[in-house]
Amino acid sequence: MACHRIEELLELLEPVWQKDQELNLVQMLQKVAEQAGFDGPLSELTDDMLIYQLKMGDTSKDTMIPGIKKDYVDDFDWKGAILKARGIDDE
């Protein structure tokens, strides 16, 4: 795991951990994993799953993932975009 991923994980974990300060690191990771619906061994838990759960855990299920939301365009014209990319449509 790259250094920036560790820093991001710790930054996201800090406010959640402040709520349950009596838990140790492994217990906190287990709690976040359970909230994400992960029931396997902690050795198989990915940093992506932890980061996603910590970012999106308190949002509604209909909330768009931030990484997708930044690129989302309402009513995007796929056909027009493909034609334009092929040089067929010069809008």
Coordinates of C-alpha atoms in Angstrom, one line a residue:
M1 CA 0.0 0.0 0.0
A2 CA 1.4 3.4 -1.0
C3 CA 2.2 6.0 1.6
H4 CA -0.6 8.3 0.4
R5 CA -3.1 5.5 0.9
I6 CA -2.0 5.0 4.5
E7 CA -2.3 8.7 5.1
E8 CA -5.8 8.8 3.6
L9 CA -6.9 5.8 5.6
L10 CA -5.6 7.2 8.9
E11 CA -7.2 10.6 8.1
L12 CA -10.6 8.9 7.5
L13 CA -10.2 6.6 10.4
E14 CA -9.4 9.3 13.0
P15 CA -12.9 10.8 13.4
V16 CA -14.6 7.3 13.5
W17 CA -12.0 6.1 16.0
Q18 CA -12.6 9.2 18.2
K19 CA -16.2 7.9 18.8
D20 CA -14.9 4.5 20.1
Q21 CA -11.6 5.3 21.7
E22 CA -11.6 2.2 23.9
L23 CA -11.2 0.0 20.8
N24 CA -7.7 -1.0 19.6
L25 CA -6.7 -0.8 16.0
V26 CA -7.7 -4.4 15.1
Q27 CA -11.0 -4.0 16.8
M28 CA -11.7 -0.7 15.0
L29 CA -10.8 -2.3 11.6
Q30 CA -13.1 -5.3 12.4
K31 CA -15.9 -2.9 13.2
V32 CA -15.5 -0.9 9.9
A33 CA -15.3 -4.2 8.0
E34 CA -18.5 -5.4 9.6
Q35 CA -20.3 -2.2 8.7
A36 CA -19.2 -2.7 5.1
G37 CA -20.7 -6.2 5.2
F38 CA -17.3 -8.0 5.1
D39 CA -17.3 -11.2 7.1
G40 CA -14.0 -12.8 6.0
P41 CA -10.7 -12.7 7.9
L42 CA -9.0 -9.3 8.4
S43 CA -6.1 -10.5 6.3
E44 CA -8.3 -10.4 3.2
L45 CA -9.7 -7.0 4.0
T46 CA -8.5 -4.5 1.4
D47 CA -7.6 -0.9 1.9
D48 CA -10.0 0.1 -0.8
M49 CA -12.9 -1.5 1.1
L50 CA -11.9 0.4 4.3
I51 CA -11.5 3.7 2.5
Y52 CA -14.8 3.3 0.7
Q53 CA -16.7 2.4 3.9
L54 CA -15.1 5.3 5.8
K55 CA -16.0 7.7 3.0
M56 CA -19.5 6.5 2.2
G57 CA -20.6 4.7 5.4
D58 CA -22.8 7.5 6.7
T59 CA -24.3 8.4 3.4
S60 CA -27.5 7.1 1.9
K61 CA -27.3 4.1 -0.5
D62 CA -28.5 6.4 -3.4
T63 CA -25.5 8.8 -3.0
M64 CA -23.2 8.7 -5.9
I65 CA -19.5 7.7 -5.3
P66 CA -17.5 10.9 -5.3
G67 CA -15.0 9.6 -7.9
I68 CA -17.8 8.9 -10.3
K69 CA -19.8 12.0 -9.4
K70 CA -17.0 14.4 -10.5
D71 CA -17.1 12.9 -14.1
Y72 CA -20.9 12.4 -14.3
V73 CA -22.8 14.4 -16.9
D74 CA -26.6 14.5 -17.0
D75 CA -28.2 13.4 -20.2
F76 CA -24.9 12.7 -22.0
D77 CA -25.3 12.1 -25.7
W78 CA -23.2 8.9 -26.2
K79 CA -24.2 8.5 -29.9
G80 CA -23.2 12.1 -30.7
A81 CA -20.0 11.8 -28.8
I82 CA -19.0 8.7 -30.7
L83 CA -19.8 10.2 -34.0
K84 CA -17.9 13.4 -33.1
A85 CA -14.9 11.3 -32.0
R86 CA -14.9 9.5 -35.4
G87 CA -15.1 12.8 -37.2
I88 CA -18.5 12.1 -38.6
D89 CA -20.5 14.8 -36.7
D90 CA -19.0 18.3 -36.5
E91 CA -21.2 20.0 -33.8

